[in-house]
Amino acid sequence: MIPPPGLCRQGENLVCRLNKSLYGLKQASRNWFSKFSAAIKKAGFQQSLDDYSLFTKVNGDSFTGVLVYVDDILITGNNLQEMEYLKSFLLKQFRIKDFGDLKYFLGIEFSRSKKGVFMSQRKYALDILQDAGLTGVRPKKFPMEQNVKLKPTDGDLLNDPTRYRRLVGRLIYLTVTRPDIVYAVQNLSQFMHQPRKPHMEAALRVLRFIKGTPGQDLLFPAVNNLELKAYCDSDHAGCPTTRRSTTGYCVFLGDSLVSWKSKKQSTVARSSAKAEYRAMAITCLEITWLRYILQDLRVKQKGPAPLHCDNQVALHIAANLVYHERTKHIEIDCHIVREKLQAGEVSPIYIPSRDELADIFTKALGGDSFNHLSRKLGLHNIHSPT
């Protein structure tokens, strides 16, 4: 901060004292959140230790939840009087606007029907297509060619890599509601430093797939059992350059898909069992975090969460403490899974590969397999003609 002209005389060494934090300062967001947190705690809310942007209040059978993203706030609960009290309290503390029922939040669209709540990014997807000039192209039925393997040295370098980086960056945010493109976007994001023509062609193919399904929605059914279950899988040595495996998992709350990931593993696995077991360990950590969040939301889990895996050896490693030869290189992962198993938080279960839902997050599938698994994930297109 530069002092105004004439404030400092020659020879004097003065500094300015900041009385109010304004937009543009590094400390602005932190100071705002500290002020908001202190204010909402005065209203009787507790801050979650597992997600600091979540605040909850329980008063008998009444439950109220508040989720904060910078200055955008979502309020939910089962008591209208408590929610009205909170809005009036916040109105006294800050200058706020009430936009009514949730319809649009951070680029995500919400719609309701008797079946439940639909969440999509249709407008955002159409904006990406328009920005790329592909609103009139012929759509594709799946995002990547089957079994395609992109390499960092194939093809010529792009003359303008910023277009590729901007496109992939926007696709990353689209994966918030589009788990069907997660593997493709994860693959494309590995070449941001030196994108080449084959990488750009693969990214444009993803856009052509989005062109056919811009209104793809995630459905959260109105009738649900609210029990966690998970699927995990890995593609052993799937990366042609580093020979690292790809981990994929998805977690359901009843019939609602609530968490998913596709990520290349940090180390090389010498066998498919070790790759699968690392995927199980990562999924166990996600299940643990979700259980903590559900506790804050007063959603109790009656028993261990089923963890579906299609590798028999990985399941035996989780249950058997004697597999020293096969587990000495993955000791930490072994202890994580066994600890969660013995604590009754997860229950590993074998599932045939044809029913493994996490398969869509580990490799590029063909049209039939891809569409089958997409429907199993709970994806719907409410804008398509019936």
PDB file of N, CA, C and O in Angstrom, residues 337-375:
ATOM      1  N   VAL A 337      -7.225 -49.606   5.289  1.00  0.00           N
ATOM      2  CA  VAL A 337      -8.408 -50.403   4.971  1.00  0.00           C
ATOM      3  C   VAL A 337      -8.768 -51.321   6.131  1.00  0.00           C
ATOM      4  O   VAL A 337      -9.938 -51.441   6.510  1.00  0.00           O
ATOM      5  N   ARG A 338      -7.769 -51.985   6.724  1.00  0.00           N
ATOM      6  CA  ARG A 338      -8.056 -52.893   7.835  1.00  0.00           C
ATOM      7  C   ARG A 338      -8.602 -52.154   9.045  1.00  0.00           C
ATOM      8  O   ARG A 338      -9.466 -52.653   9.766  1.00  0.00           O
ATOM      9  N   GLU A 339      -8.089 -50.954   9.293  1.00  0.00           N
ATOM     10  CA  GLU A 339      -8.586 -50.173  10.424  1.00  0.00           C
ATOM     11  C   GLU A 339     -10.056 -49.814  10.239  1.00  0.00           C
ATOM     12  O   GLU A 339     -10.858 -49.944  11.174  1.00  0.00           O
ATOM     13  N   LYS A 340     -10.420 -49.387   9.037  1.00  0.00           N
ATOM     14  CA  LYS A 340     -11.816 -49.047   8.769  1.00  0.00           C
ATOM     15  C   LYS A 340     -12.696 -50.294   8.778  1.00  0.00           C
ATOM     16  O   LYS A 340     -13.861 -50.244   9.191  1.00  0.00           O
ATOM     17  N   LEU A 341     -12.140 -51.424   8.337  1.00  0.00           N
ATOM     18  CA  LEU A 341     -12.897 -52.674   8.351  1.00  0.00           C
ATOM     19  C   LEU A 341     -13.155 -53.134   9.777  1.00  0.00           C
ATOM     20  O   LEU A 341     -14.283 -53.506  10.133  1.00  0.00           O
ATOM     21  N   GLN A 342     -12.129 -53.082  10.631  1.00  0.00           N
ATOM     22  CA  GLN A 342     -12.294 -53.515  12.009  1.00  0.00           C
ATOM     23  C   GLN A 342     -13.144 -52.551  12.824  1.00  0.00           C
ATOM     24  O   GLN A 342     -13.790 -52.954  13.790  1.00  0.00           O
ATOM     25  N   ALA A 343     -13.156 -51.274  12.433  1.00  0.00           N
ATOM     26  CA  ALA A 343     -13.987 -50.289  13.129  1.00  0.00           C
ATOM     27  C   ALA A 343     -15.452 -50.367  12.714  1.00  0.00           C
ATOM     28  O   ALA A 343     -16.294 -49.666  13.298  1.00  0.00           O
ATOM     29  N   GLY A 344     -15.763 -51.186  11.724  1.00  0.00           N
ATOM     30  CA  GLY A 344     -17.144 -51.331  11.288  1.00  0.00           C
ATOM     31  C   GLY A 344     -17.642 -50.193  10.421  1.00  0.00           C
ATOM     32  O   GLY A 344     -18.857 -49.960  10.333  1.00  0.00           O
ATOM     33  N   GLU A 345     -16.719 -49.468   9.757  1.00  0.00           N
ATOM     34  CA  GLU A 345     -17.130 -48.356   8.903  1.00  0.00           C
ATOM     35  C   GLU A 345     -17.318 -48.779   7.457  1.00  0.00           C
ATOM     36  O   GLU A 345     -18.115 -48.179   6.739  1.00  0.00           O
ATOM     37  N   VAL A 346     -16.584 -49.805   7.015  1.00  0.00           N
ATOM     38  CA  VAL A 346     -16.723 -50.301   5.647  1.00  0.00           C
ATOM     39  C   VAL A 346     -16.839 -51.817   5.671  1.00  0.00           C
ATOM     40  O   VAL A 346     -16.392 -52.478   6.624  1.00  0.00           O
ATOM     41  N   SER A 347     -17.424 -52.345   4.613  1.00  0.00           N
ATOM     42  CA  SER A 347     -17.559 -53.786   4.459  1.00  0.00           C
ATOM     43  C   SER A 347     -17.241 -54.144   3.013  1.00  0.00           C
ATOM     44  O   SER A 347     -18.101 -54.005   2.131  1.00  0.00           O
ATOM     45  N   PRO A 348     -16.002 -54.563   2.720  1.00  0.00           N
ATOM     46  CA  PRO A 348     -15.633 -54.904   1.332  1.00  0.00           C
ATOM     47  C   PRO A 348     -16.455 -56.078   0.804  1.00  0.00           C
ATOM     48  O   PRO A 348     -16.621 -57.094   1.478  1.00  0.00           O
ATOM     49  N   ILE A 349     -16.966 -55.918  -0.410  1.00  0.00           N
ATOM     50  CA  ILE A 349     -17.823 -56.917  -1.035  1.00  0.00           C
ATOM     51  C   ILE A 349     -17.355 -57.121  -2.467  1.00  0.00           C
ATOM     52  O   ILE A 349     -17.046 -56.154  -3.175  1.00  0.00           O
ATOM     53  N   TYR A 350     -17.323 -58.374  -2.896  1.00  0.00           N
ATOM     54  CA  TYR A 350     -16.954 -58.668  -4.285  1.00  0.00           C
ATOM     55  C   TYR A 350     -18.130 -58.380  -5.212  1.00  0.00           C
ATOM     56  O   TYR A 350     -19.294 -58.636  -4.881  1.00  0.00           O
ATOM     57  N   ILE A 351     -17.798 -57.845  -6.387  1.00  0.00           N
ATOM     58  CA  ILE A 351     -18.798 -57.567  -7.407  1.00  0.00           C
ATOM     59  C   ILE A 351     -18.204 -57.932  -8.765  1.00  0.00           C
ATOM     60  O   ILE A 351     -17.017 -57.665  -9.005  1.00  0.00           O
ATOM     61  N   PRO A 352     -18.960 -58.563  -9.653  1.00  0.00           N
ATOM     62  CA  PRO A 352     -18.418 -58.890 -10.986  1.00  0.00           C
ATOM     63  C   PRO A 352     -18.026 -57.631 -11.752  1.00  0.00           C
ATOM     64  O   PRO A 352     -18.593 -56.552 -11.557  1.00  0.00           O
ATOM     65  N   SER A 353     -17.042 -57.758 -12.616  1.00  0.00           N
ATOM     66  CA  SER A 353     -16.526 -56.602 -13.359  1.00  0.00           C
ATOM     67  C   SER A 353     -17.591 -55.954 -14.226  1.00  0.00           C
ATOM     68  O   SER A 353     -17.569 -54.733 -14.439  1.00  0.00           O
ATOM     69  N   ARG A 354     -18.538 -56.748 -14.727  1.00  0.00           N
ATOM     70  CA  ARG A 354     -19.574 -56.168 -15.592  1.00  0.00           C
ATOM     71  C   ARG A 354     -20.510 -55.244 -14.825  1.00  0.00           C
ATOM     72  O   ARG A 354     -21.184 -54.396 -15.418  1.00  0.00           O
ATOM     73  N   ASP A 355     -20.562 -55.379 -13.481  1.00  0.00           N
ATOM     74  CA  ASP A 355     -21.431 -54.541 -12.651  1.00  0.00           C
ATOM     75  C   ASP A 355     -20.653 -53.479 -11.889  1.00  0.00           C
ATOM     76  O   ASP A 355     -21.229 -52.787 -11.046  1.00  0.00           O
ATOM     77  N   GLU A 356     -19.358 -53.348 -12.163  1.00  0.00           N
ATOM     78  CA  GLU A 356     -18.522 -52.381 -11.463  1.00  0.00           C
ATOM     79  C   GLU A 356     -18.768 -50.974 -12.014  1.00  0.00           C
ATOM     80  O   GLU A 356     -18.327 -50.629 -13.120  1.00  0.00           O
ATOM     81  N   LEU A 357     -19.490 -50.138 -11.241  1.00  0.00           N
ATOM     82  CA  LEU A 357     -19.861 -48.801 -11.717  1.00  0.00           C
ATOM     83  C   LEU A 357     -18.652 -47.877 -11.828  1.00  0.00           C
ATOM     84  O   LEU A 357     -18.654 -46.949 -12.645  1.00  0.00           O
ATOM     85  N   ALA A 358     -17.633 -48.117 -11.015  1.00  0.00           N
ATOM     86  CA  ALA A 358     -16.452 -47.243 -11.046  1.00  0.00           C
ATOM     87  C   ALA A 358     -15.600 -47.470 -12.278  1.00  0.00           C
ATOM     88  O   ALA A 358     -14.614 -46.744 -12.486  1.00  0.00           O
ATOM     89  N   ASP A 359     -15.952 -48.436 -13.111  1.00  0.00           N
ATOM     90  CA  ASP A 359     -15.180 -48.707 -14.327  1.00  0.00           C
ATOM     91  C   ASP A 359     -15.184 -47.513 -15.274  1.00  0.00           C
ATOM     92  O   ASP A 359     -14.238 -47.292 -16.026  1.00  0.00           O
ATOM     93  N   ILE A 360     -16.236 -46.694 -15.208  1.00  0.00           N
ATOM     94  CA  ILE A 360     -16.356 -45.529 -16.092  1.00  0.00           C
ATOM     95  C   ILE A 360     -15.348 -44.442 -15.725  1.00  0.00           C
ATOM     96  O   ILE A 360     -15.078 -43.544 -16.531  1.00  0.00           O
ATOM     97  N   PHE A 361     -14.756 -44.524 -14.523  1.00  0.00           N
ATOM     98  CA  PHE A 361     -13.802 -43.515 -14.069  1.00  0.00           C
ATOM     99  C   PHE A 361     -12.350 -43.926 -14.273  1.00  0.00           C
ATOM    100  O   PHE A 361     -11.444 -43.178 -13.902  1.00  0.00           O
ATOM    101  N   THR A 362     -12.106 -45.112 -14.832  1.00  0.00           N
ATOM    102  CA  THR A 362     -10.729 -45.606 -14.937  1.00  0.00           C
ATOM    103  C   THR A 362     -10.245 -45.796 -16.369  1.00  0.00           C
ATOM    104  O   THR A 362      -9.045 -45.926 -16.590  1.00  0.00           O
ATOM    105  N   LYS A 363     -11.146 -45.843 -17.337  1.00  0.00           N
ATOM    106  CA  LYS A 363     -10.723 -46.085 -18.715  1.00  0.00           C
ATOM    107  C   LYS A 363     -11.755 -45.551 -19.695  1.00  0.00           C
ATOM    108  O   LYS A 363     -12.905 -45.258 -19.308  1.00  0.00           O
ATOM    109  N   ALA A 364     -11.341 -45.408 -20.951  1.00  0.00           N
ATOM    110  CA  ALA A 364     -12.262 -44.972 -22.012  1.00  0.00           C
ATOM    111  C   ALA A 364     -13.052 -46.186 -22.493  1.00  0.00           C
ATOM    112  O   ALA A 364     -12.471 -47.156 -22.986  1.00  0.00           O
ATOM    113  N   LEU A 365     -14.374 -46.137 -22.345  1.00  0.00           N
ATOM    114  CA  LEU A 365     -15.243 -47.256 -22.681  1.00  0.00           C
ATOM    115  C   LEU A 365     -15.920 -47.043 -24.022  1.00  0.00           C
ATOM    116  O   LEU A 365     -16.021 -45.918 -24.519  1.00  0.00           O
ATOM    117  N   GLY A 366     -16.419 -48.135 -24.580  1.00  0.00           N
ATOM    118  CA  GLY A 366     -17.212 -48.061 -25.798  1.00  0.00           C
ATOM    119  C   GLY A 366     -18.618 -47.547 -25.530  1.00  0.00           C
ATOM    120  O   GLY A 366     -19.025 -47.372 -24.372  1.00  0.00           O
ATOM    121  N   GLY A 367     -19.384 -47.333 -26.593  1.00  0.00           N
ATOM    122  CA  GLY A 367     -20.689 -46.707 -26.461  1.00  0.00           C
ATOM    123  C   GLY A 367     -21.655 -47.469 -25.581  1.00  0.00           C
ATOM    124  O   GLY A 367     -22.299 -46.885 -24.696  1.00  0.00           O
ATOM    125  N   ASP A 368     -21.780 -48.793 -25.764  1.00  0.00           N
ATOM    126  CA  ASP A 368     -22.748 -49.581 -25.006  1.00  0.00           C
ATOM    127  C   ASP A 368     -22.411 -49.603 -23.515  1.00  0.00           C
ATOM    128  O   ASP A 368     -23.280 -49.350 -22.671  1.00  0.00           O
ATOM    129  N   SER A 369     -21.160 -49.905 -23.200  1.00  0.00           N
ATOM    130  CA  SER A 369     -20.751 -49.949 -21.790  1.00  0.00           C
ATOM    131  C   SER A 369     -20.853 -48.575 -21.147  1.00  0.00           C
ATOM    132  O   SER A 369     -21.302 -48.447 -19.994  1.00  0.00           O
ATOM    133  N   PHE A 370     -20.451 -47.546 -21.875  1.00  0.00           N
ATOM    134  CA  PHE A 370     -20.486 -46.197 -21.333  1.00  0.00           C
ATOM    135  C   PHE A 370     -21.921 -45.768 -21.026  1.00  0.00           C
ATOM    136  O   PHE A 370     -22.206 -45.258 -19.933  1.00  0.00           O
ATOM    137  N   ASN A 371     -22.835 -45.966 -21.948  1.00  0.00           N
ATOM    138  CA  ASN A 371     -24.225 -45.553 -21.726  1.00  0.00           C
ATOM    139  C   ASN A 371     -24.879 -46.367 -20.619  1.00  0.00           C
ATOM    140  O   ASN A 371     -25.685 -45.837 -19.841  1.00  0.00           O
ATOM    141  N   HIS A 372     -24.542 -47.650 -20.527  1.00  0.00           N
ATOM    142  CA  HIS A 372     -25.101 -48.490 -19.471  1.00  0.00           C
ATOM    143  C   HIS A 372     -24.689 -47.991 -18.092  1.00  0.00           C
ATOM    144  O   HIS A 372     -25.520 -47.841 -17.185  1.00  0.00           O
ATOM    145  N   LEU A 373     -23.386 -47.694 -17.919  1.00  0.00           N
ATOM    146  CA  LEU A 373     -22.902 -47.234 -16.623  1.00  0.00           C
ATOM    147  C   LEU A 373     -23.375 -45.821 -16.315  1.00  0.00           C
ATOM    148  O   LEU A 373     -23.622 -45.484 -15.145  1.00  0.00           O
ATOM    149  N   SER A 374     -23.527 -44.983 -17.327  1.00  0.00           N
ATOM    150  CA  SER A 374     -24.026 -43.617 -17.102  1.00  0.00           C
ATOM    151  C   SER A 374     -25.423 -43.648 -16.510  1.00  0.00           C
ATOM    152  O   SER A 374     -25.746 -42.882 -15.590  1.00  0.00           O
ATOM    153  N   ARG A 375     -26.267 -44.522 -17.035  1.00  0.00           N
ATOM    154  CA  ARG A 375     -27.628 -44.636 -16.483  1.00  0.00           C
ATOM    155  C   ARG A 375     -27.601 -45.175 -15.056  1.00  0.00           C
ATOM    156  O   ARG A 375     -28.382 -44.746 -14.208  1.00  0.00           O
TER     157      ARG A 375
END
